[in-house]
PDB file of N, CA and C in Angstrom:
ATOM      1  N   PRO A1137       0.804  -1.219  -0.014  1.00 77.00           N
ATOM      2  CA  PRO A1137      -0.033   0.018   0.005  1.00 77.00           C
ATOM      3  C   PRO A1137       0.879   1.271  -0.010  1.00 77.00           C
ATOM      4  N   SER A1138       0.385   2.297  -0.695  1.00 88.00           N
ATOM      5  CA  SER A1138       1.112   3.503  -0.690  1.00 88.00           C
ATOM      6  C   SER A1138       0.908   4.300   0.565  1.00 88.00           C
ATOM      7  N   LEU A1139       1.698   5.371   0.678  1.00 90.00           N
ATOM      8  CA  LEU A1139       1.584   6.213   1.909  1.00 90.00           C
ATOM      9  C   LEU A1139       0.248   6.864   2.022  1.00 90.00           C
ATOM     10  N   SER A1140      -0.329   7.283   0.871  1.00 88.00           N
ATOM     11  CA  SER A1140      -1.626   7.876   0.913  1.00 88.00           C
ATOM     12  C   SER A1140      -2.766   6.916   1.317  1.00 88.00           C
ATOM     13  N   GLU A1141      -2.606   5.640   0.838  1.00 91.00           N
ATOM     14  CA  GLU A1141      -3.589   4.597   1.218  1.00 91.00           C
ATOM     15  C   GLU A1141      -3.469   4.313   2.646  1.00 91.00           C
ATOM     16  N   LEU A1142      -2.253   4.256   3.236  1.00 93.00           N
ATOM     17  CA  LEU A1142      -2.086   4.008   4.680  1.00 93.00           C
ATOM     18  C   LEU A1142      -2.669   5.145   5.476  1.00 93.00           C
ATOM     19  N   ALA A1143      -2.472   6.424   5.024  1.00 93.00           N
ATOM     20  CA  ALA A1143      -2.997   7.574   5.715  1.00 93.00           C
ATOM     21  C   ALA A1143      -4.513   7.540   5.753  1.00 93.00           C
ATOM     22  N   GLU A1144      -5.091   7.147   4.592  1.00 92.00           N
ATOM     23  CA  GLU A1144      -6.581   7.061   4.508  1.00 92.00           C
ATOM     24  C   GLU A1144      -7.093   5.942   5.413  1.00 92.00           C
ATOM     25  N   ALA A1145      -6.421   4.786   5.461  1.00 94.00           N
ATOM     26  CA  ALA A1145      -6.809   3.717   6.386  1.00 94.00           C
ATOM     27  C   ALA A1145      -6.748   4.111   7.810  1.00 94.00           C
ATOM     28  N   ILE A1146      -5.696   4.865   8.182  1.00 95.00           N
ATOM     29  CA  ILE A1146      -5.547   5.378   9.568  1.00 95.00           C
ATOM     30  C   ILE A1146      -6.683   6.341   9.886  1.00 95.00           C
ATOM     31  N   ARG A1147      -6.999   7.276   8.944  1.00 93.00           N
ATOM     32  CA  ARG A1147      -8.077   8.192   9.154  1.00 93.00           C
ATOM     33  C   ARG A1147      -9.413   7.507   9.335  1.00 93.00           C
ATOM     34  N   GLU A1148      -9.742   6.495   8.478  1.00 94.00           N
ATOM     35  CA  GLU A1148     -10.937   5.794   8.635  1.00 94.00           C
ATOM     36  C   GLU A1148     -11.043   5.043   9.947  1.00 94.00           C
ATOM     37  N   THR A1149      -9.928   4.471  10.424  1.00 94.00           N
ATOM     38  CA  THR A1149      -9.904   3.742  11.688  1.00 94.00           C
ATOM     39  C   THR A1149     -10.124   4.688  12.834  1.00 94.00           C
ATOM     40  N   GLU A1150      -9.518   5.888  12.797  1.00 94.00           N
ATOM     41  CA  GLU A1150      -9.765   6.871  13.814  1.00 94.00           C
ATOM     42  C   GLU A1150     -11.199   7.303  13.881  1.00 94.00           C
ATOM     43  N   ILE A1151     -11.850   7.441  12.733  1.00 91.00           N
ATOM     44  CA  ILE A1151     -13.299   7.825  12.661  1.00 91.00           C
ATOM     45  C   ILE A1151     -14.074   6.703  13.321  1.00 91.00           C
ATOM     46  N   GLU A1152     -13.813   5.488  12.972  1.00 92.00           N
ATOM     47  CA  GLU A1152     -14.601   4.363  13.524  1.00 92.00           C
ATOM     48  C   GLU A1152     -14.423   4.283  15.039  1.00 92.00           C
ATOM     49  N   LEU A1153     -13.217   4.543  15.542  1.00 92.00           N
ATOM     50  CA  LEU A1153     -12.987   4.567  17.012  1.00 92.00           C
ATOM     51  C   LEU A1153     -13.718   5.674  17.713  1.00 92.00           C
ATOM     52  N   SER A1154     -13.753   6.866  17.072  1.00 91.00           N
ATOM     53  CA  SER A1154     -14.376   7.975  17.713  1.00 91.00           C
ATOM     54  C   SER A1154     -15.911   7.745  17.709  1.00 91.00           C
ATOM     55  N   ILE A1155     -16.422   7.112  16.707  1.00 89.00           N
ATOM     56  CA  ILE A1155     -17.879   6.789  16.684  1.00 89.00           C
ATOM     57  C   ILE A1155     -18.188   5.776  17.677  1.00 89.00           C
ATOM     58  N   ALA A1156     -17.354   4.738  17.848  1.00 90.00           N
ATOM     59  CA  ALA A1156     -17.609   3.707  18.836  1.00 90.00           C
ATOM     60  C   ALA A1156     -17.553   4.231  20.256  1.00 90.00           C
ATOM     61  N   MET A1157     -16.783   5.260  20.502  1.00 92.00           N
ATOM     62  CA  MET A1157     -16.619   5.784  21.902  1.00 92.00           C
ATOM     63  C   MET A1157     -17.568   6.944  22.188  1.00 92.00           C
ATOM     64  N   ALA A1158     -18.316   7.390  21.174  1.00 91.00           N
ATOM     65  CA  ALA A1158     -19.201   8.569  21.324  1.00 91.00           C
ATOM     66  C   ALA A1158     -20.479   8.197  22.120  1.00 91.00           C
ATOM     67  N   SER A1159     -20.933   9.153  22.877  1.00 93.00           N
ATOM     68  CA  SER A1159     -22.163   8.947  23.594  1.00 93.00           C
ATOM     69  C   SER A1159     -23.397   9.070  22.686  1.00 93.00           C
ATOM     70  N   LYS A1160     -24.583   8.670  23.172  1.00 93.00           N
ATOM     71  CA  LYS A1160     -25.818   8.755  22.347  1.00 93.00           C
ATOM     72  C   LYS A1160     -26.082  10.172  21.985  1.00 93.00           C
ATOM     73  N   ASP A1161     -25.903  11.110  22.907  1.00 94.00           N
ATOM     74  CA  ASP A1161     -26.126  12.537  22.610  1.00 94.00           C
ATOM     75  C   ASP A1161     -25.247  13.048  21.537  1.00 94.00           C
ATOM     76  N   GLN A1162     -23.987  12.684  21.618  1.00 93.00           N
ATOM     77  CA  GLN A1162     -23.064  13.113  20.580  1.00 93.00           C
ATOM     78  C   GLN A1162     -23.415  12.525  19.197  1.00 93.00           C
ATOM     79  N   LEU A1163     -23.833  11.276  19.165  1.00 92.00           N
ATOM     80  CA  LEU A1163     -24.202  10.721  17.886  1.00 92.00           C
ATOM     81  C   LEU A1163     -25.505  11.351  17.320  1.00 92.00           C
ATOM     82  N   ALA A1164     -26.429  11.692  18.267  1.00 95.00           N
ATOM     83  CA  ALA A1164     -27.595  12.345  17.814  1.00 95.00           C
ATOM     84  C   ALA A1164     -27.321  13.734  17.228  1.00 95.00           C
ATOM     85  N   MET A1165     -26.373  14.412  17.861  1.00 94.00           N
ATOM     86  CA  MET A1165     -25.926  15.744  17.365  1.00 94.00           C
ATOM     87  C   MET A1165     -25.245  15.614  16.006  1.00 94.00           C
ATOM     88  N   VAL A1166     -24.438  14.613  15.801  1.00 91.00           N
ATOM     89  CA  VAL A1166     -23.818  14.370  14.524  1.00 91.00           C
ATOM     90  C   VAL A1166     -24.879  14.036  13.432  1.00 91.00           C
ATOM     91  N   ARG A1167     -25.837  13.218  13.792  1.00 94.00           N
ATOM     92  CA  ARG A1167     -26.906  12.847  12.850  1.00 94.00           C
ATOM     93  C   ARG A1167     -27.670  14.130  12.466  1.00 94.00           C
ATOM     94  N   LYS A1168     -28.009  14.963  13.418  1.00 97.00           N
ATOM     95  CA  LYS A1168     -28.707  16.245  13.114  1.00 97.00           C
ATOM     96  C   LYS A1168     -27.910  17.099  12.208  1.00 97.00           C
ATOM     97  N   ARG A1169     -26.607  17.186  12.443  1.00 96.00           N
ATOM     98  CA  ARG A1169     -25.751  18.018  11.576  1.00 96.00           C
ATOM     99  C   ARG A1169     -25.715  17.450  10.197  1.00 96.00           C
ATOM    100  N   LEU A1170     -25.612  16.141  10.033  1.00 92.00           N
ATOM    101  CA  LEU A1170     -25.578  15.532   8.686  1.00 92.00           C
ATOM    102  C   LEU A1170     -26.879  15.772   7.989  1.00 92.00           C
ATOM    103  N   GLU A1171     -28.028  15.695   8.680  1.00 94.00           N
ATOM    104  CA  GLU A1171     -29.327  16.007   8.042  1.00 94.00           C
ATOM    105  C   GLU A1171     -29.385  17.425   7.618  1.00 94.00           C
ATOM    106  N   ASP A1172     -28.867  18.343   8.455  1.00 96.00           N
ATOM    107  CA  ASP A1172     -28.880  19.765   8.075  1.00 96.00           C
ATOM    108  C   ASP A1172     -28.029  20.019   6.865  1.00 96.00           C
ATOM    109  N   LEU A1173     -26.847  19.345   6.773  1.00 92.00           N
ATOM    110  CA  LEU A1173     -25.995  19.464   5.651  1.00 92.00           C
ATOM    111  C   LEU A1173     -26.658  18.965   4.352  1.00 92.00           C
ATOM    112  N   ARG A1174     -27.325  17.830   4.448  1.00 90.00           N
ATOM    113  CA  ARG A1174     -28.059  17.282   3.280  1.00 90.00           C
ATOM    114  C   ARG A1174     -29.155  18.239   2.813  1.00 90.00           C
ATOM    115  N   SER A1175     -29.859  18.792   3.796  1.00 93.00           N
ATOM    116  CA  SER A1175     -30.945  19.786   3.450  1.00 93.00           C
ATOM    117  C   SER A1175     -30.352  21.015   2.796  1.00 93.00           C
ATOM    118  N   SER A1176     -29.253  21.506   3.290  1.00 93.00           N
ATOM    119  CA  SER A1176     -28.611  22.667   2.771  1.00 93.00           C
ATOM    120  C   SER A1176     -28.106  22.386   1.314  1.00 93.00           C
ATOM    121  N   LYS A1177     -27.517  21.166   1.129  1.00 89.00           N
ATOM    122  CA  LYS A1177     -27.028  20.851  -0.198  1.00 89.00           C
ATOM    123  C   LYS A1177     -28.213  20.819  -1.211  1.00 89.00           C
ATOM    124  N   ALA A1178     -29.330  20.252  -0.808  1.00 90.00           N
ATOM    125  CA  ALA A1178     -30.490  20.171  -1.679  1.00 90.00           C
ATOM    126  C   ALA A1178     -30.987  21.609  -1.997  1.00 90.00           C
ATOM    127  N   LYS A1179     -30.973  22.440  -1.023  1.00 94.00           N
ATOM    128  CA  LYS A1179     -31.487  23.841  -1.237  1.00 94.00           C
ATOM    129  C   LYS A1179     -30.526  24.608  -2.151  1.00 94.00           C
ATOM    130  N   ARG A1180     -29.238  24.430  -1.975  1.00 92.00           N
ATOM    131  CA  ARG A1180     -28.235  25.094  -2.845  1.00 92.00           C
ATOM    132  C   ARG A1180     -28.344  24.538  -4.244  1.00 92.00           C
ATOM    133  N   HIS A1181     -28.597  23.244  -4.442  1.00 92.00           N
ATOM    134  CA  HIS A1181     -28.795  22.690  -5.727  1.00 92.00           C
ATOM    135  C   HIS A1181     -30.063  23.266  -6.410  1.00 92.00           C
ATOM    136  N   ALA A1182     -31.100  23.464  -5.667  1.00 93.00           N
ATOM    137  CA  ALA A1182     -32.320  24.025  -6.194  1.00 93.00           C
ATOM    138  C   ALA A1182     -32.081  25.397  -6.717  1.00 93.00           C
ATOM    139  N   VAL A1183     -31.355  26.180  -5.957  1.00 95.00           N
ATOM    140  CA  VAL A1183     -31.023  27.561  -6.395  1.00 95.00           C
ATOM    141  C   VAL A1183     -30.150  27.594  -7.627  1.00 95.00           C
ATOM    142  N   LEU A1184     -29.106  26.689  -7.630  1.00 93.00           N
ATOM    143  CA  LEU A1184     -28.307  26.587  -8.811  1.00 93.00           C
ATOM    144  C   LEU A1184     -29.081  26.158 -10.070  1.00 93.00           C
ATOM    145  N   ALA A1185     -29.931  25.159  -9.912  1.00 94.00           N
ATOM    146  CA  ALA A1185     -30.745  24.714 -11.008  1.00 94.00           C
ATOM    147  C   ALA A1185     -31.654  25.851 -11.552  1.00 94.00           C
ATOM    148  N   SER A1186     -32.206  26.601 -10.655  1.00 95.00           N
ATOM    149  CA  SER A1186     -33.060  27.735 -11.044  1.00 95.00           C
ATOM    150  C   SER A1186     -32.242  28.778 -11.857  1.00 95.00           C
ATOM    151  N   ILE A1187     -31.080  29.047 -11.342  1.00 95.00           N
ATOM    152  CA  ILE A1187     -30.210  30.066 -12.054  1.00 95.00           C
ATOM    153  C   ILE A1187     -29.823  29.581 -13.431  1.00 95.00           C
ATOM    154  N   VAL A1188     -29.437  28.303 -13.539  1.00 94.00           N
ATOM    155  CA  VAL A1188     -29.016  27.758 -14.854  1.00 94.00           C
ATOM    156  C   VAL A1188     -30.196  27.732 -15.822  1.00 94.00           C
ATOM    157  N   GLN A1189     -31.382  27.391 -15.308  1.00 94.00           N
ATOM    158  CA  GLN A1189     -32.532  27.380 -16.171  1.00 94.00           C
ATOM    159  C   GLN A1189     -32.942  28.802 -16.646  1.00 94.00           C
ATOM    160  N   ASP A1190     -32.815  29.795 -15.718  1.00 95.00           N
ATOM    161  CA  ASP A1190     -33.139  31.174 -16.109  1.00 95.00           C
ATOM    162  C   ASP A1190     -32.155  31.692 -17.129  1.00 95.00           C
ATOM    163  N   VAL A1191     -30.836  31.437 -16.901  1.00 93.00           N
ATOM    164  CA  VAL A1191     -29.840  31.906 -17.829  1.00 93.00           C
ATOM    165  C   VAL A1191     -29.985  31.179 -19.202  1.00 93.00           C
ATOM    166  N   GLY A1192     -30.287  29.928 -19.153  1.00 92.00           N
ATOM    167  CA  GLY A1192     -30.513  29.203 -20.438  1.00 92.00           C
ATOM    168  C   GLY A1192     -31.599  29.751 -21.235  1.00 92.00           C
ATOM    169  N   MET A1193     -32.733  30.071 -20.602  1.00 93.00           N
ATOM    170  CA  MET A1193     -33.844  30.601 -21.297  1.00 93.00           C
ATOM    171  C   MET A1193     -33.551  32.046 -21.805  1.00 93.00           C
ATOM    172  N   ARG A1194     -32.914  32.848 -20.943  1.00 93.00           N
ATOM    173  CA  ARG A1194     -32.692  34.224 -21.288  1.00 93.00           C
ATOM    174  C   ARG A1194     -31.567  34.406 -22.359  1.00 93.00           C
ATOM    175  N   GLU A1195     -30.491  33.686 -22.195  1.00 90.00           N
ATOM    176  CA  GLU A1195     -29.328  33.874 -23.074  1.00 90.00           C
ATOM    177  C   GLU A1195     -29.312  32.935 -24.260  1.00 90.00           C
ATOM    178  N   LEU A1196     -29.811  31.702 -24.118  1.00 89.00           N
ATOM    179  CA  LEU A1196     -29.706  30.712 -25.173  1.00 89.00           C
ATOM    180  C   LEU A1196     -31.051  30.344 -25.785  1.00 89.00           C
ATOM    181  N   ASP A1197     -32.106  30.795 -25.222  1.00 92.00           N
ATOM    182  CA  ASP A1197     -33.504  30.437 -25.588  1.00 92.00           C
ATOM    183  C   ASP A1197     -33.573  28.892 -25.640  1.00 92.00           C
ATOM    184  N   GLU A1198     -33.028  28.284 -24.624  1.00 91.00           N
ATOM    185  CA  GLU A1198     -33.028  26.830 -24.444  1.00 91.00           C
ATOM    186  C   GLU A1198     -33.430  26.462 -23.082  1.00 91.00           C
ATOM    187  N   ILE A1199     -34.105  25.361 -22.938  1.00 92.00           N
ATOM    188  CA  ILE A1199     -34.473  24.791 -21.609  1.00 92.00           C
ATOM    189  C   ILE A1199     -33.388  23.896 -21.154  1.00 92.00           C
ATOM    190  N   ILE A1200     -32.746  24.175 -20.111  1.00 92.00           N
ATOM    191  CA  ILE A1200     -31.695  23.378 -19.556  1.00 92.00           C
ATOM    192  C   ILE A1200     -32.217  22.710 -18.238  1.00 92.00           C
ATOM    193  N   ILE A1201     -32.184  21.412 -18.253  1.00 91.00           N
ATOM    194  CA  ILE A1201     -32.678  20.649 -17.099  1.00 91.00           C
ATOM    195  C   ILE A1201     -31.503  20.204 -16.288  1.00 91.00           C
ATOM    196  N   VAL A1202     -31.492  20.629 -15.011  1.00 90.00           N
ATOM    197  CA  VAL A1202     -30.413  20.233 -14.101  1.00 90.00           C
ATOM    198  C   VAL A1202     -30.907  19.147 -13.216  1.00 90.00           C
ATOM    199  N   SER A1203     -30.354  17.964 -13.325  1.00 90.00           N
ATOM    200  CA  SER A1203     -30.870  16.903 -12.482  1.00 90.00           C
ATOM    201  C   SER A1203     -30.149  16.896 -11.098  1.00 90.00           C
ATOM    202  N   SER A1204     -30.845  16.354 -10.159  1.00 86.00           N
ATOM    203  CA  SER A1204     -30.256  16.300  -8.793  1.00 86.00           C
ATOM    204  C   SER A1204     -29.125  15.279  -8.758  1.00 86.00           C
ATOM    205  N   PRO A1205     -28.068  15.536  -8.055  1.00 82.00           N
ATOM    206  CA  PRO A1205     -26.997  14.573  -7.866  1.00 82.00           C
ATOM    207  C   PRO A1205     -27.434  13.506  -6.853  1.00 82.00           C
ATOM    208  N   GLU A1206     -26.726  12.382  -6.921  1.00 84.00           N
ATOM    209  CA  GLU A1206     -26.997  11.311  -5.915  1.00 84.00           C
ATOM    210  C   GLU A1206     -26.780  11.914  -4.528  1.00 84.00           C
ATOM    211  N   GLU A1207     -27.447  11.406  -3.565  1.00 79.00           N
ATOM    212  CA  GLU A1207     -27.393  11.919  -2.204  1.00 79.00           C
ATOM    213  C   GLU A1207     -25.971  11.961  -1.664  1.00 79.00           C
ATOM    214  N   ASP A1208     -25.223  10.948  -1.881  1.00 79.00           N
ATOM    215  CA  ASP A1208     -23.841  10.846  -1.327  1.00 79.00           C
ATOM    216  C   ASP A1208     -22.748  11.221  -2.377  1.00 79.00           C
ATOM    217  N   ALA A1209     -23.180  11.845  -3.498  1.00 80.00           N
ATOM    218  CA  ALA A1209     -22.170  12.171  -4.545  1.00 80.00           C
ATOM    219  C   ALA A1209     -21.282  13.319  -4.012  1.00 80.00           C
ATOM    220  N   THR A1210     -20.019  13.256  -4.385  1.00 81.00           N
ATOM    221  CA  THR A1210     -19.110  14.344  -4.060  1.00 81.00           C
ATOM    222  C   THR A1210     -18.660  15.059  -5.299  1.00 81.00           C
ATOM    223  N   ALA A1211     -18.417  16.323  -5.180  1.00 78.00           N
ATOM    224  CA  ALA A1211     -18.014  17.123  -6.358  1.00 78.00           C
ATOM    225  C   ALA A1211     -16.519  16.924  -6.536  1.00 78.00           C
ATOM    226  N   LYS A1212     -16.080  16.725  -7.809  1.00 81.00           N
ATOM    227  CA  LYS A1212     -14.704  16.618  -8.096  1.00 81.00           C
ATOM    228  C   LYS A1212     -14.351  17.741  -9.033  1.00 81.00           C
ATOM    229  N   PHE A1213     -13.481  18.626  -8.646  1.00 76.00           N
ATOM    230  CA  PHE A1213     -13.113  19.753  -9.435  1.00 76.00           C
ATOM    231  C   PHE A1213     -11.725  19.586  -9.916  1.00 76.00           C
ATOM    232  N   PRO A1214     -11.389  20.089 -11.138  1.00 73.00           N
ATOM    233  CA  PRO A1214      -9.994  19.998 -11.682  1.00 73.00           C
ATOM    234  C   PRO A1214      -9.110  20.928 -10.855  1.00 73.00           C
ATOM    235  N   GLU A1215      -7.852  20.479 -10.799  1.00 75.00           N
ATOM    236  CA  GLU A1215      -6.849  21.302 -10.106  1.00 75.00           C
ATOM    237  C   GLU A1215      -6.585  22.510 -10.995  1.00 75.00           C
ATOM    238  N   LEU A1216      -6.463  23.642 -10.380  1.00 68.00           N
ATOM    239  CA  LEU A1216      -6.312  24.898 -11.074  1.00 68.00           C
ATOM    240  C   LEU A1216      -4.927  25.490 -10.805  1.00 68.00           C
ATOM    241  N   SER A1217      -4.375  26.167 -11.771  1.00 66.00           N
ATOM    242  CA  SER A1217      -3.138  26.903 -11.577  1.00 66.00           C
ATOM    243  C   SER A1217      -3.459  28.245 -11.005  1.00 66.00           C
ATOM    244  N   GLU A1218      -2.478  29.036 -10.750  1.00 67.00           N
ATOM    245  CA  GLU A1218      -2.665  30.400 -10.285  1.00 67.00           C
ATOM    246  C   GLU A1218      -3.427  31.252 -11.244  1.00 67.00           C
ATOM    247  N   LEU A1219      -3.435  30.864 -12.516  1.00 66.00           N
ATOM    248  CA  LEU A1219      -4.163  31.585 -13.551  1.00 66.00           C
ATOM    249  C   LEU A1219      -5.662  31.219 -13.579  1.00 66.00           C
ATOM    250  N   GLY A1220      -6.027  30.237 -12.869  1.00 70.00           N
ATOM    251  CA  GLY A1220      -7.417  29.885 -12.741  1.00 70.00           C
ATOM    252  C   GLY A1220      -7.912  28.916 -13.845  1.00 70.00           C
ATOM    253  N   LEU A1221      -9.233  28.929 -14.023  1.00 67.00           N
ATOM    254  CA  LEU A1221      -9.869  27.978 -14.917  1.00 67.00           C
ATOM    255  C   LEU A1221      -9.420  28.133 -16.366  1.00 67.00           C
ATOM    256  N   PHE A1222      -9.162  29.335 -16.836  1.00 72.00           N
ATOM    257  CA  PHE A1222      -8.839  29.538 -18.215  1.00 72.00           C
ATOM    258  C   PHE A1222      -7.377  29.739 -18.476  1.00 72.00           C
ATOM    259  N   GLY A1223      -6.551  29.482 -17.504  1.00 74.00           N
ATOM    260  CA  GLY A1223      -5.114  29.717 -17.565  1.00 74.00           C
ATOM    261  C   GLY A1223      -4.471  29.008 -18.751  1.00 74.00           C
ATOM    262  N   ASP A1224      -4.746  27.747 -19.004  1.00 76.00           N
ATOM    263  CA  ASP A1224      -4.218  26.993 -20.133  1.00 76.00           C
ATOM    264  C   ASP A1224      -4.593  27.612 -21.433  1.00 76.00           C
ATOM    265  N   GLN A1225      -5.862  27.985 -21.565  1.00 78.00           N
ATOM    266  CA  GLN A1225      -6.318  28.602 -22.803  1.00 78.00           C
ATOM    267  C   GLN A1225      -5.654  29.947 -23.042  1.00 78.00           C
ATOM    268  N   LEU A1226      -5.464  30.710 -21.970  1.00 78.00           N
ATOM    269  CA  LEU A1226      -4.824  32.045 -22.125  1.00 78.00           C
ATOM    270  C   LEU A1226      -3.370  31.833 -22.552  1.00 78.00           C
ATOM    271  N   ASN A1227      -2.695  30.880 -21.954  1.00 79.00           N
ATOM    272  CA  ASN A1227      -1.269  30.652 -22.363  1.00 79.00           C
ATOM    273  C   ASN A1227      -1.156  30.151 -23.853  1.00 79.00           C
ATOM    274  N   MET A1228      -2.049  29.297 -24.250  1.00 83.00           N
ATOM    275  CA  MET A1228      -2.038  28.788 -25.652  1.00 83.00           C
ATOM    276  C   MET A1228      -2.294  29.935 -26.640  1.00 83.00           C
ATOM    277  N   SER A1229      -3.153  30.835 -26.255  1.00 84.00           N
ATOM    278  CA  SER A1229      -3.450  31.918 -27.216  1.00 84.00           C
ATOM    279  C   SER A1229      -2.508  33.128 -27.111  1.00 84.00           C
ATOM    280  N   GLY A1230      -1.533  33.022 -26.128  1.00 82.00           N
ATOM    281  CA  GLY A1230      -0.586  34.106 -26.018  1.00 82.00           C
ATOM    282  C   GLY A1230      -1.036  35.279 -25.225  1.00 82.00           C
ATOM    283  N   GLU A1231      -2.206  35.155 -24.562  1.00 77.00           N
ATOM    284  CA  GLU A1231      -2.767  36.231 -23.770  1.00 77.00           C
ATOM    285  C   GLU A1231      -2.077  36.236 -22.406  1.00 77.00           C
ATOM    286  N   VAL A1232      -2.031  37.405 -21.774  1.00 74.00           N
ATOM    287  CA  VAL A1232      -1.429  37.507 -20.434  1.00 74.00           C
ATOM    288  C   VAL A1232      -2.483  37.933 -19.486  1.00 74.00           C
ATOM    289  N   LEU A1233      -2.563  37.270 -18.364  1.00 68.00           N
ATOM    290  CA  LEU A1233      -3.512  37.592 -17.321  1.00 68.00           C
ATOM    291  C   LEU A1233      -2.677  38.165 -16.155  1.00 68.00           C
ATOM    292  N   PRO A1234      -2.767  39.432 -15.872  1.00 68.00           N
ATOM    293  CA  PRO A1234      -1.938  40.062 -14.793  1.00 68.00           C
ATOM    294  C   PRO A1234      -2.416  39.511 -13.414  1.00 68.00           C
ATOM    295  N   LEU A1235      -1.449  39.092 -12.630  1.00 65.00           N
ATOM    296  CA  LEU A1235      -1.770  38.583 -11.321  1.00 65.00           C
ATOM    297  C   LEU A1235      -1.449  39.645 -10.287  1.00 65.00           C
ATOM    298  N   GLY A1236      -2.299  39.724  -9.242  1.00 58.00           N
ATOM    299  CA  GLY A1236      -1.984  40.626  -8.165  1.00 58.00           C
ATOM    300  C   GLY A1236      -2.896  41.809  -8.072  1.00 58.00           C
TER     301      GLY A1236
END
């Protein structure tokens, strides 16, 4: 196993131990927090879907349907350079984005 795999296994074991040693009140508080986070995620998705649909209709005259992600899905974003999302395209086109 690699070092990152070992670190992940240690982290998971620590989580399991902390759950096993937690009191009922602590577990109830964690459950409530998780439910609140799920609710917040759903609300943020609804707002995002509404914005995308509005912009699609206004700017593209198209109906864009934004489907809900799976409940336990995690977002995976590309790694960005200091130039940001369009840094590679700016470099390829010879454009300069001033930093600072």
